[in-house]
Amino acid sequence: MIEFEYAAALKRLPEQFFAQLVKKTQNLIQQGHDVINLGQGNPDLPTPDFIVEALQRAATHRKFHKYAPFQGFPFLKEAIADFYQREYGVEVDPKTEVAILFGSKTGLVEISQCLLNAGDKVLVPDPGYPDYMSGISLAGAEAVYMPLKAERQFLPNYQQMAATDLEQAKLMFLNYPNNPTAATATKAFFDETIEVAKRHHICVVHDFAYGSIGFEDSKPQSFLQSEGAKEVGVEMYTLSKSFNMAGWRVAFAIGNPSVIKALELIQDHYYVSLFGAIQMAAKEALDHGQTAMEQLNRTYRERRDTFLQAAEAIGWKGGTAQGSFFVWMPVPKGYGSEAFADLLLEEAHVVVAPGNGFGETGEGFVRIGLLDEPHRLQEACQRVGALSVF
Ligand SMILES: Cc1ncc(COP(=O)(O)O)c(C=O)c1O
């Protein structure tokens, strides 16, 4: 058997930090242990029935059995524009300011291929969603990390960044509500970001994956609600989390027309377009999903409250949980992130994600996914409490 050599771009892809954790978890489950898995970001609840039924109906339409039009059906782009108008009071032109994506992970990887050349600098949150690095590595670009610290509510501090990094950066990734820190952003922060981006000619990509999951008085801020956002960037929104549609692979980018055009160009070459029936079901979700989204938000809020109360009862305090379905918890004194996550896995059979897997600045924290029923979250805390580490 010939073992073919991989292209340099493929060899540059970062290792999957969490692959090891997944393996260890599976081993424990295979050994018959009752594992509470709060380590991953895969929504545990089903897609609402009305969306599944829309797919079932649409799957019988012959027009969807053909290739969908390049760049997607106008009906979905129009539904996306209506959704943003209703949810955020933001106006976008469905013809030039919306691109349909195969899940936002795909768009987040593609954008680096669209805008970066080898050696270009990119500003990346640390800690942050690891897949930003995939596109950056494929493009041969260089990541410059923006530390997200508790004392700054996990927002990057542009004042403290090297002037040369800002001058040279071509792209910036942001994500609020944030994975993994569960922090949210303010309008003032996005306004400042736009100013910085204009001054330094940086394209901003705001990853709004958890846009519908927020626990403060007002719903999470869209980047496009800030004046001038479209001039400097795009927002990516996925149906994976808002409507429990992670397996469906449907998301969209909206904003700056030149960036939208670039995303559509690369997708023309990779894919043609999403299965038309999925596009129809996505339209149904966006048009009629308000109640389902609100219900899901209440579910996560209840889980968050249950978890934080149970954690407090065992002396585990200081977590952040403003939005997303994560809680970002500090580790007890004397432990690093990985050592603590290993302890919980091995001794309590509770899986959490070590914070340093999301970047250096994540050291000292673990990420808890609120992706199980409240009684299981309580039980996880009780098992951790029994270790007497707090
Ligand atoms: C911050 C963030 N962005 C993007 C994604 C990707 O979502 P999808 O590819 O399902 O749209 C995820 C998924 O976990 C995420 O946590």
Short mmCIF file of C-alpha atoms and ligand atoms in Angstrom, two decimals, residues 40-43 101-108 128-132 174-180 207-210 236-241 245-252 324-326 358 367, ligand 1:
data_model
loop_
_atom_site.label_atom_id
_atom_site.label_comp_id
_atom_site.label_asym_id
_atom_site.label_seq_id
_atom_site.Cartn_x
_atom_site.Cartn_y
_atom_site.Cartn_z
CA GLN A 40 -18.48 18.88 24.48
CA GLY A 41 -20.59 21.44 22.66
CA ASN A 42 -23.14 19.21 20.97
CA PRO A 43 -26.75 20.25 21.78
CA LEU A 101 -23.06 28.40 4.74
CA PHE A 102 -22.67 24.68 5.38
CA GLY A 103 -22.61 25.28 9.11
CA SER A 104 -20.66 28.21 10.46
CA LYS A 105 -17.54 26.11 11.08
CA THR A 106 -17.21 25.89 7.31
CA GLY A 107 -17.58 29.65 6.88
CA LEU A 108 -15.10 30.32 9.66
CA GLY A 128 -11.21 30.80 21.67
CA TYR A 129 -13.02 28.31 19.49
CA PRO A 130 -10.20 26.14 18.13
CA ASP A 131 -11.48 25.92 14.55
CA TYR A 132 -10.50 29.52 13.72
CA LEU A 174 -14.55 37.68 17.69
CA ASN A 175 -17.24 35.55 19.32
CA TYR A 176 -19.90 36.72 21.79
CA PRO A 177 -21.69 35.13 23.60
CA ASN A 178 -18.30 33.53 23.93
CA ASN A 179 -17.15 29.98 23.69
CA PRO A 180 -15.53 29.06 26.05
CA ASP A 207 -19.00 34.50 15.22
CA PHE A 208 -22.54 34.76 16.65
CA ALA A 209 -23.01 31.02 17.12
CA TYR A 210 -24.71 31.54 20.50
CA MET A 236 -21.85 34.41 11.09
CA TYR A 237 -25.01 32.90 12.54
CA THR A 238 -25.72 29.20 12.79
CA LEU A 239 -28.98 27.31 13.19
CA SER A 240 -27.05 24.58 15.06
CA LYS A 241 -27.52 26.07 18.51
CA MET A 245 -29.88 21.73 14.24
CA ALA A 246 -26.18 20.90 14.64
CA GLY A 247 -26.41 17.86 12.39
CA TRP A 248 -28.16 19.74 9.58
CA ARG A 249 -25.16 21.93 8.72
CA VAL A 250 -26.88 25.19 7.95
CA ALA A 251 -25.73 28.68 8.83
CA PHE A 252 -25.22 32.02 7.15
CA SER A 324 -23.90 30.49 25.36
CA PHE A 325 -24.60 27.07 26.87
CA PHE A 326 -21.31 26.99 28.75
CA PHE A 358 -8.79 26.85 24.01
CA ARG A 367 -15.52 24.73 30.53
C1 LIG B 1 -18.01 29.46 18.87
C2 LIG B 1 -18.50 28.50 17.84
N1 LIG B 1 -18.52 28.89 16.57
C3 LIG B 1 -18.94 28.07 15.60
C4 LIG B 1 -19.34 26.79 15.87
C5 LIG B 1 -19.73 25.91 14.73
O1 LIG B 1 -21.05 25.67 14.62
P1 LIG B 1 -21.68 25.06 13.30
O2 LIG B 1 -20.57 24.63 12.39
O3 LIG B 1 -22.49 23.90 13.75
O4 LIG B 1 -22.49 26.13 12.67
C6 LIG B 1 -19.34 26.34 17.19
C7 LIG B 1 -19.74 24.96 17.48
O5 LIG B 1 -19.52 24.40 18.51
C8 LIG B 1 -18.90 27.21 18.20
O6 LIG B 1 -18.85 26.85 19.48
#
